[in-house]
XYZ file of C-alpha atoms in Angstrom:
518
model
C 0.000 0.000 0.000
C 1.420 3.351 -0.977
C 1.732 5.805 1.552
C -0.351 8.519 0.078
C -3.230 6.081 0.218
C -2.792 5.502 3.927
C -2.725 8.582 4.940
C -6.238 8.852 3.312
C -7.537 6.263 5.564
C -10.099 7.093 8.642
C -8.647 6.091 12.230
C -10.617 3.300 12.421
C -8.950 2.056 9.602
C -5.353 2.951 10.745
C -6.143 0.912 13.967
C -7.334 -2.136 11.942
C -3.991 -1.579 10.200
C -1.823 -1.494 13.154
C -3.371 -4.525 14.470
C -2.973 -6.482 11.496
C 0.533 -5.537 11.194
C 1.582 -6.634 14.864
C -0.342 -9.901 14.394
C 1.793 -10.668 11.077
C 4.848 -9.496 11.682
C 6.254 -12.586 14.092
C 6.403 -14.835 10.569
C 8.433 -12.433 8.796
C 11.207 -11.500 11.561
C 10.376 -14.576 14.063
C 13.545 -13.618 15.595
C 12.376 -10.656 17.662
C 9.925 -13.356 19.537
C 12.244 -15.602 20.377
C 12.670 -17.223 23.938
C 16.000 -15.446 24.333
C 14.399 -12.199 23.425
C 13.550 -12.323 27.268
C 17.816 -11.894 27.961
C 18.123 -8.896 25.474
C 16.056 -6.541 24.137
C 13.663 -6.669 21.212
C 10.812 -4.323 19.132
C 8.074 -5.359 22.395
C 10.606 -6.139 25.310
C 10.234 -1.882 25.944
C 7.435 -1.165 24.951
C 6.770 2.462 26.199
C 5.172 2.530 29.508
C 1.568 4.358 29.772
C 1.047 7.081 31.587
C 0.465 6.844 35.575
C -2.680 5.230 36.134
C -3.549 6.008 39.659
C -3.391 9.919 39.122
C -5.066 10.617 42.082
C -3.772 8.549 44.253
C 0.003 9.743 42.934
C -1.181 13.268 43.492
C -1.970 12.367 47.300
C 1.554 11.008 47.457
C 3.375 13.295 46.255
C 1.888 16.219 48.813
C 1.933 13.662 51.660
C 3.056 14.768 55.179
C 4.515 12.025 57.362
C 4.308 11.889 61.048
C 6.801 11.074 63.459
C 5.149 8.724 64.839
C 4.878 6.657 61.817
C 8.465 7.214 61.052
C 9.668 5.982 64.509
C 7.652 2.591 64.107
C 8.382 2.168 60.645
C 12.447 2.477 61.126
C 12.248 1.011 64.780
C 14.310 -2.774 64.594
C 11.629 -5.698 64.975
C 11.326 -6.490 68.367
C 12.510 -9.869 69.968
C 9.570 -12.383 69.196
C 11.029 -15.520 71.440
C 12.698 -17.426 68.259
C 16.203 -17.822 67.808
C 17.947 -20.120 65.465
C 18.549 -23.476 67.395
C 21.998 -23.132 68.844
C 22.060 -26.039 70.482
C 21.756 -28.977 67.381
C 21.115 -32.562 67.925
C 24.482 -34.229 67.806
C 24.990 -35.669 64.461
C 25.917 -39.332 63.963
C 29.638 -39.970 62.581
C 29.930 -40.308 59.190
C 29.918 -43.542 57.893
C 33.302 -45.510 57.288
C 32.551 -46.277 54.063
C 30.288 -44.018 52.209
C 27.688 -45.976 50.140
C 28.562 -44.124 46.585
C 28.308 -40.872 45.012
C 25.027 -38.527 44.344
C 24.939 -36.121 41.561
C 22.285 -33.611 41.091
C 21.632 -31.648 38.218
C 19.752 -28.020 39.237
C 18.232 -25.682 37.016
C 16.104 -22.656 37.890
C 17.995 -19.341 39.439
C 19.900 -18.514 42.181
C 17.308 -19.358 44.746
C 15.518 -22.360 43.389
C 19.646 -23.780 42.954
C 20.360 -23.094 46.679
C 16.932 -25.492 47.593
C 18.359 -27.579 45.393
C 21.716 -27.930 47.407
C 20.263 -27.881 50.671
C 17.872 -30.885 49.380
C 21.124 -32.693 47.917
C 22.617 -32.336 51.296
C 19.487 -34.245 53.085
C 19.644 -37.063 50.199
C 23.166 -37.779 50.848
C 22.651 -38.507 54.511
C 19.569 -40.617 54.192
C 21.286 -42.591 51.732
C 24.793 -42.606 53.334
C 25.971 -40.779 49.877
C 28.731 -38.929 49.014
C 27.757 -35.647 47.373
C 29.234 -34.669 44.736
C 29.499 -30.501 44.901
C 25.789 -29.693 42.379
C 26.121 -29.085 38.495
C 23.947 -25.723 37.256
C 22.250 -26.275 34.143
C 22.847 -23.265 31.759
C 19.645 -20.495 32.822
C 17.580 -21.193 29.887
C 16.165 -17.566 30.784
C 19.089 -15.217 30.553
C 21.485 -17.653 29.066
C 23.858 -17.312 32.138
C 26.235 -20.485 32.279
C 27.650 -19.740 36.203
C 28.632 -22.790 38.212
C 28.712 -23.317 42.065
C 32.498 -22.495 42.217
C 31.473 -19.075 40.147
C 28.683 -17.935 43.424
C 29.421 -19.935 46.709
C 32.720 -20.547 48.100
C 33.010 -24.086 47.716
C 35.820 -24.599 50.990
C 33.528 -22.649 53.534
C 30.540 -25.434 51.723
C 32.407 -28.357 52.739
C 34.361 -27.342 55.978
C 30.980 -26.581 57.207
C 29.572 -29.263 56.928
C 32.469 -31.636 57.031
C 31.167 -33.959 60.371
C 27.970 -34.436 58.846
C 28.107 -35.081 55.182
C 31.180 -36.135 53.132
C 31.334 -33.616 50.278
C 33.925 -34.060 47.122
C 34.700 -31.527 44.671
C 35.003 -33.574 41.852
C 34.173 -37.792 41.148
C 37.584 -39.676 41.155
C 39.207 -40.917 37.730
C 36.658 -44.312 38.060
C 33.746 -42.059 37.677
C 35.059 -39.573 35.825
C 32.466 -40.924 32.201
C 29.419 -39.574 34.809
C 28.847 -36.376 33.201
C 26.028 -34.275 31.961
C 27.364 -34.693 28.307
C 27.257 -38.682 29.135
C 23.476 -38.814 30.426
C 22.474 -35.988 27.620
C 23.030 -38.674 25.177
C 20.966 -42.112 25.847
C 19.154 -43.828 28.427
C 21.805 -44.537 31.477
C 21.389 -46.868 34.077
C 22.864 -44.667 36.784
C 20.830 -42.037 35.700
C 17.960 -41.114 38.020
C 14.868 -39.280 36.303
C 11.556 -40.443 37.770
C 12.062 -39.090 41.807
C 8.577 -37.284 42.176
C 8.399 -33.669 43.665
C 8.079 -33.926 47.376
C 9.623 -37.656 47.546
C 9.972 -39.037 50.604
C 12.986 -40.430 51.952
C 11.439 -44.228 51.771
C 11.392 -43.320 47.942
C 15.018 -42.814 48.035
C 15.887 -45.626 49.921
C 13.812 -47.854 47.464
C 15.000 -46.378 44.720
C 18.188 -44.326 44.669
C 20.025 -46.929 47.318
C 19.599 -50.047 44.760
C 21.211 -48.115 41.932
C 24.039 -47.050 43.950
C 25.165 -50.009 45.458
C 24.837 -51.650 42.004
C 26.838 -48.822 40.144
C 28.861 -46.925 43.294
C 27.018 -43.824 41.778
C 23.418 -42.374 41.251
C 22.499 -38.761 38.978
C 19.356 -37.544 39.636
C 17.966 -35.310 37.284
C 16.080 -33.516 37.434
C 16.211 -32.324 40.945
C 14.362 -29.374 41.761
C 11.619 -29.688 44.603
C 12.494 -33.622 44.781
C 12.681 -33.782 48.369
C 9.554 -33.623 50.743
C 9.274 -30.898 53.832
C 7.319 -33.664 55.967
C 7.883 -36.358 57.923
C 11.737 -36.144 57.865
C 13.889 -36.438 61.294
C 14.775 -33.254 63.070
C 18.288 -33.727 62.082
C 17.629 -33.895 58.468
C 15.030 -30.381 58.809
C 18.127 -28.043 60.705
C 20.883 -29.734 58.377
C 18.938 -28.227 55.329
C 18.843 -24.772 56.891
C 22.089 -24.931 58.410
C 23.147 -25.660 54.593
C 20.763 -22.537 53.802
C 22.088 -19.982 56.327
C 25.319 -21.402 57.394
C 27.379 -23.207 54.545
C 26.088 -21.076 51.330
C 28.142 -18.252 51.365
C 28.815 -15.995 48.342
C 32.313 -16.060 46.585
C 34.541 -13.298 48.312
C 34.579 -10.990 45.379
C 30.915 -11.144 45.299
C 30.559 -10.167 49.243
C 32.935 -7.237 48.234
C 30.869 -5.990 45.939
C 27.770 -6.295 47.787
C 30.152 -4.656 50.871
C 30.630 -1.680 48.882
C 27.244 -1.193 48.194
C 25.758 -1.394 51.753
C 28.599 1.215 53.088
C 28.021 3.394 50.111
C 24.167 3.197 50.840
C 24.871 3.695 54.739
C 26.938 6.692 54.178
C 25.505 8.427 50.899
C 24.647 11.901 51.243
C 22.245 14.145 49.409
C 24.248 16.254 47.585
C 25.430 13.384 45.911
C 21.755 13.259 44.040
C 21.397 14.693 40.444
C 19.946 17.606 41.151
C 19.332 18.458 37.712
C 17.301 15.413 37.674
C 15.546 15.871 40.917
C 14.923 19.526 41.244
C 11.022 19.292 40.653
C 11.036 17.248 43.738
C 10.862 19.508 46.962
C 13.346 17.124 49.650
C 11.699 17.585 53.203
C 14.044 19.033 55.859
C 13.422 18.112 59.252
C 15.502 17.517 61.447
C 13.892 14.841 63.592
C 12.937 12.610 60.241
C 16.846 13.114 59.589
C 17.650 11.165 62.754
C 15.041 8.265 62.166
C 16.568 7.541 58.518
C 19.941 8.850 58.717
C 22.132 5.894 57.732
C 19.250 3.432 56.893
C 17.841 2.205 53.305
C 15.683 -0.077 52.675
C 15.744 -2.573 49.811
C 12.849 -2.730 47.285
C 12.945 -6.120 45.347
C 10.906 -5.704 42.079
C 9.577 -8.604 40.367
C 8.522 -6.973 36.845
C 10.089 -8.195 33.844
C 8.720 -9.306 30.708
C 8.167 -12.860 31.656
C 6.297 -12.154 34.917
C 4.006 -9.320 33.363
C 3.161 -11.824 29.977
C 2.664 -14.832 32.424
C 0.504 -13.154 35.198
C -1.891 -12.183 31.699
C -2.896 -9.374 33.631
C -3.506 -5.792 32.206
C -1.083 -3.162 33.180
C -2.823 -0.106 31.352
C -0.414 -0.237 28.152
C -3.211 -0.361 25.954
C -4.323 -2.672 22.922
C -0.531 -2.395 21.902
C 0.951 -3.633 25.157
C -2.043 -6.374 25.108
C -1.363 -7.728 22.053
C 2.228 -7.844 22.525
C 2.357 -9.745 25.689
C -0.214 -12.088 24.148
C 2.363 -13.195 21.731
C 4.855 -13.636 24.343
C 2.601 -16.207 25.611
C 1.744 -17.989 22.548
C 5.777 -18.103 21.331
C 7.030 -19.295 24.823
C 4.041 -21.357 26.798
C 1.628 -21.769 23.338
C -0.717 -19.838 25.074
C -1.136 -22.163 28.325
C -1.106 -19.987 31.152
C -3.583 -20.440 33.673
C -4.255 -17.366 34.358
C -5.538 -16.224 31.442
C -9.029 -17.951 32.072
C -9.684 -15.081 34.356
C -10.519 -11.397 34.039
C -8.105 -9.078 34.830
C -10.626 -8.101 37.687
C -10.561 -11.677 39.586
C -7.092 -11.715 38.812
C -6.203 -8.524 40.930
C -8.888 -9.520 43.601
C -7.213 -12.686 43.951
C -4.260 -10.921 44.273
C -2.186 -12.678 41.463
C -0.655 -9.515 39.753
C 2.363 -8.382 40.277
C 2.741 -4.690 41.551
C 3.946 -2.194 38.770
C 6.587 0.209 39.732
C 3.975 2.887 40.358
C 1.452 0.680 42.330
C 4.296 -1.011 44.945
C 6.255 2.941 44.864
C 2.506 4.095 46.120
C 2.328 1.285 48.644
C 5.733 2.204 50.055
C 4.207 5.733 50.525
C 1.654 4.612 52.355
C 3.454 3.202 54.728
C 5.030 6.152 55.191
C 8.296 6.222 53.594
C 9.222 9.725 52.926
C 10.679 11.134 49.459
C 13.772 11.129 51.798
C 14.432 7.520 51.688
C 16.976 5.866 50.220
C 15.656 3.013 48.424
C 17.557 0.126 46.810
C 16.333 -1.055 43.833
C 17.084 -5.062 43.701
C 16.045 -6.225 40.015
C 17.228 -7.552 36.801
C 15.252 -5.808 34.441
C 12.421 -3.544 34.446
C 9.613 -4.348 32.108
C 8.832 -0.875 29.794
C 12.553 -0.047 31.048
C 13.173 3.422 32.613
C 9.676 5.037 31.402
C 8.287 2.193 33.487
C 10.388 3.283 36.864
C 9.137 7.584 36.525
C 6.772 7.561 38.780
C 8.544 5.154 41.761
C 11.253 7.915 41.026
C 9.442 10.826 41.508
C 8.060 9.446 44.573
C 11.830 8.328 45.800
C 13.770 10.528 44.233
C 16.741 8.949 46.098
C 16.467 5.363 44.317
C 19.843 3.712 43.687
C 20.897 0.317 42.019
C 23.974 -1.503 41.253
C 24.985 0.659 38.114
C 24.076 4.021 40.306
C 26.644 3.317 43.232
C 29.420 1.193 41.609
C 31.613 1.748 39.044
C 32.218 0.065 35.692
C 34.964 -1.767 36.419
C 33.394 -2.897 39.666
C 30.770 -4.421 38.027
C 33.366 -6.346 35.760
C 32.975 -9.590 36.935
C 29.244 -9.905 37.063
C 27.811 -7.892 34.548
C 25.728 -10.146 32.075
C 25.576 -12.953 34.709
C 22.134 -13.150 36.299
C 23.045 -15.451 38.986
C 25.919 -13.371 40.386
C 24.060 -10.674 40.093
C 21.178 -11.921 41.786
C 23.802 -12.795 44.377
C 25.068 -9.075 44.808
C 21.223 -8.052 45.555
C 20.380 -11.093 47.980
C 24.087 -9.773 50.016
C 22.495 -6.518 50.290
C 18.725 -7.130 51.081
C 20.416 -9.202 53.882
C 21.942 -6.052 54.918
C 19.423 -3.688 54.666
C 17.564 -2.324 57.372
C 13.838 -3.029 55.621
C 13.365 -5.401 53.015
C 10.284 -5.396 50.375
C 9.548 -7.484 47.379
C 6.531 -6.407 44.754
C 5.333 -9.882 45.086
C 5.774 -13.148 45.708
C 8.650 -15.645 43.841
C 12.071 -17.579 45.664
C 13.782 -14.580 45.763
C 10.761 -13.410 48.148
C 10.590 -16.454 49.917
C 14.243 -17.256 50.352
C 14.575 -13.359 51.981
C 11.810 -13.731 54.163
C 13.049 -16.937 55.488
C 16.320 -15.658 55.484
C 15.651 -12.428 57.217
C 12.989 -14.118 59.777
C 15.902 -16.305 60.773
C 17.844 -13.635 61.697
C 14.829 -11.570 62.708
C 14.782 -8.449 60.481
C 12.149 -6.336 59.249
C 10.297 -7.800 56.111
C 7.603 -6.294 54.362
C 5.085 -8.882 52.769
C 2.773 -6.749 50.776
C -0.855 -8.157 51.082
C -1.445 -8.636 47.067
C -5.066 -9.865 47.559
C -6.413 -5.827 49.363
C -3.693 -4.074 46.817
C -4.779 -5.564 44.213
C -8.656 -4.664 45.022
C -7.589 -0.828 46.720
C -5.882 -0.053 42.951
C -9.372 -1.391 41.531
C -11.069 1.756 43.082
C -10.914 4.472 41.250
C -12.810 6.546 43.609
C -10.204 6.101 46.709
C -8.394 9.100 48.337
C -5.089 9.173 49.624
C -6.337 9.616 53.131
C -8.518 6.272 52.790
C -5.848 4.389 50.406
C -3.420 4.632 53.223
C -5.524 3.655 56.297
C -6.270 1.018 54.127
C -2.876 0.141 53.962
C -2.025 0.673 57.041
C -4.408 -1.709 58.813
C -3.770 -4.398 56.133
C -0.121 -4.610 57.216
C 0.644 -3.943 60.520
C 1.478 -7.702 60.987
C 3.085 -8.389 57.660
C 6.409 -6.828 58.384
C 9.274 -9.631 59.787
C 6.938 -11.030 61.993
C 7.388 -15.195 62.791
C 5.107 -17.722 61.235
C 5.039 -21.027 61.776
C 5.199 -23.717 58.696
C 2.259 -25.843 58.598
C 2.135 -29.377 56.487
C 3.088 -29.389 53.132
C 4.848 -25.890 53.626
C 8.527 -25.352 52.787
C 11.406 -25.139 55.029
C 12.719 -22.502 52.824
C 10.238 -19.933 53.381
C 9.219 -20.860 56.692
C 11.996 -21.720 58.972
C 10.036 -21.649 61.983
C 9.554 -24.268 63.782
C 12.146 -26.784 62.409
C 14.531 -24.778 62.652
C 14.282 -22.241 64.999
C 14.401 -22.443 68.881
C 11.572 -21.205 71.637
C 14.400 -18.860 73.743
């Protein structure tokens, strides 16, 4: 069609156009849909962000006035809640003389979902009398990020740790030496372990694992995530796994350097180091007493909002038909459309609380809360779906937001930078040293924090998705009544100790199994 005749079309028309050509285009240049089109940018992975679309409720909080009151509470430490991690363990039984064989596991997943994965391996190798081999990491099929164990956790600290209660090797000796990913990638292996269900039971291992390793000296199981049940196991077995958790995995040392740097950089910024250029529409409160309640503090903000987590949740994030149609693509080129979500409205979706909040919607929730545009907020996330368009209005509400890139240099950044998992690892070192830590919903870098942090009994915001999700439905709210609302919806979400119930996992709830009554 020649573009004199276009132009001589109605709007309708032009629309009907549009639509047509975003519908046809994946054929022609397929490559822009691709899976890996999640790891680097393509035509829909930015596509420009709307406008704020809670106006009046961003109007509210950007005039709001914060007492002291609600500033003392809100940066006051949790208080003691009569847990403590169990210092006094059951005594573990001697390692065996001879060890029965070696277990291999094979994890996939992230950084979180690989450190269940160890911890589980751990647990196997003790109810079957195993020597663990130290856990191979599939290549992320995500973001394409090929880091081993030896490239995020310091592999001596691993097995010195837990050197009287597991026997850990670094390698399989020159007899085993053919058991390798490349070996069981190729055929059907009889050492290979595939069929252990999610949530197995230790009676499943010993009928099933034990035979092939004291046929063969050696069992792989793969795959291995969730392949190890949270029920029923002895007491020994429950505070191993989070001794593995909080004790043995420890970051690389150049990794806790980095993450070092951060947090003092963060303790000690100053405003004048802010852009004011950048900033200057923003009027920065001065009062003294607020000073000394945040002086020193941050808090870190981890935001779950890329492109797969907006296209999979198939909820609407007021983009338009554009944004619609582009995420509905997404769908059909990664998951052929099957996403479960998608049988509901966007409506029962947020009431249910099942989307995740935007930038805008979790930067208004941290307002109402009563963080002040004097906070200095640490933004934890790989990559920000609609980019920086998408982050304006959680920077106009914080104009003192940092990440990595902000506060370290380039060179700094050297040996992580294009490695999800170590940088994942740099963010879960400083959430663990921040003095408030909140995620825009739920996922296993959520849970692992909140586990993590409950252990140690810091303050840990868990936003209540299901009332957000039905407050940013009303158009009609005020400020005033949005943050009552908030207010009384979380004044026991923040670090306090829940106890796991059946079926629940260790790793988000650490209480009671491994956690002490002082």
């Amino acid at each position: 069609m020649e573009l004199k005749h276009f132009s001589q079309l109605n709007h309708s028309q032009k629309s009907a156009f549009a639509v047509v050509f975003v519908i046809l285009l994946p054929p022609f240049f397929s490559n822009l849909f691709q899976p890996l089109g999640r790891a680097s940018p393509s035509m829909f992975s930015e596509w420009n962000a709307p406008r704020p679309i809670h106006m009046a409720l961003l109007e509210g909080a950007l005039q709001r006035q914060t007492s002291v009151e609600l500033q003392t509470s809100l940066w006051s430490p949790l208080a003691y809640q009569g847990w403590k991690p169990c210092a006094e363990r059951p005594k573990p039984p001697s390692l065996p003389e001879k060890s029965r064989g070696y277990i291999q596991v094979f994890l996939d997943g992230g950084l979180n979902q690989q450190k269940m994965g160890i911890c589980d391996a751990v647990a196997v190798a003790i109810i079957l009398n195993a020597t663990l081999v130290i856990p191979h990491f599939e290549v992320n099929p995500v973001w394409q990020d090929s880091s081993s164990f030896a490239d995020i956790f310091d592999v001596d600290h691993f097995i010195d740790v837990l050197r009287d209660e597991v026997s850990i090797v670094k390698e399989l000796p020159s007899d085993y030496s053919w058991s390798t990913r490349e070996y069981y990638g190729t055929g059907i292996r009889a050492t290979r372990i595939k069929t252990a269900p999610v949530q197995a039971t230790a009676d499943w291992y010993i009928e099933n694992v034990l035979p092939v390793l004291q046929s063969y000296g050696i069992a792989a199981i793969a795959p291995f995530s969730h392949r190890l049940t949270f029920n029923n196991l002895p007491s020994n077995i429950q505070r191993l796994r989070c001794k593995v958790n909080f004790e043995a995995l420890i970051f690389v040392p150049h990794i806790e350097e980095l993450g070092k740097s951060i947090v003092h950089r963060l303790h000690h910024a100053h405003t004048s180091s802010i852009n004011q250029a950048d900033r200057s529409d923003y009027l920065l409160e001065e009062t003294n007493k607020f000073e000394k309640q945040q002086t020193g503090k941050f808090v870190v903000l981890h935001l779950r909002f890329d492109k797969d987590m907006a296209a999979h949740s198939a909820c609407d994030f007021g983009g338009g038909k554009a944004e619609k149609l582009a995420l509905a693509k997404y769908r059909q080129v990664l998951w052929q459309g099957r996403v479960l979500n998608s049988q509901f409205t966007d409506e029962e979706l947020r009431n249910q609380g099942r989307c995740p909040l935007t930038p805008e919607e979790i930067g208004l929730l941290l307002a109402a809360l009563g963080f002040n545009n004097r906070t200095r907020l640490y933004l934890a996330s790989h990559k920000v779906y609609g980019g920086e368009a998408r982050l304006a209005t959680l920077g106009k509400l914080f104009p003192l937001m940092e990440d990595k890139k902000s506060l370290v240099s380039t060179e700094e950044l050297t040996k992580v930078k294009g490695k999800a998992s170590l940088l994942a690892a740099v963010d879960y070192y400083v959430s663990m040293h921040s003095d408030i830590f909140i995620s825009a919903s739920p996922g296993n870098m959520h849970n692992a924090l909140v586990a993590h942090r409950s252990y140690m009994n810091l303050k840990t915001i868990r936003p209540n998705m299901a009332l957000l999700g039905q407050l940013f439905q009303n158009k009609s709210i005020g400020w005033s009544e949005f943050q009552r609302a908030v207010l009384d919806g979380h004044k026991n979400r923040q670090g306090q100790i829940r106890l796991r119930k059946e079926k629940q996992s260790i790793y988000t709830y650490p209480a009671p199994d491994c956690m002490c009554r002082a």
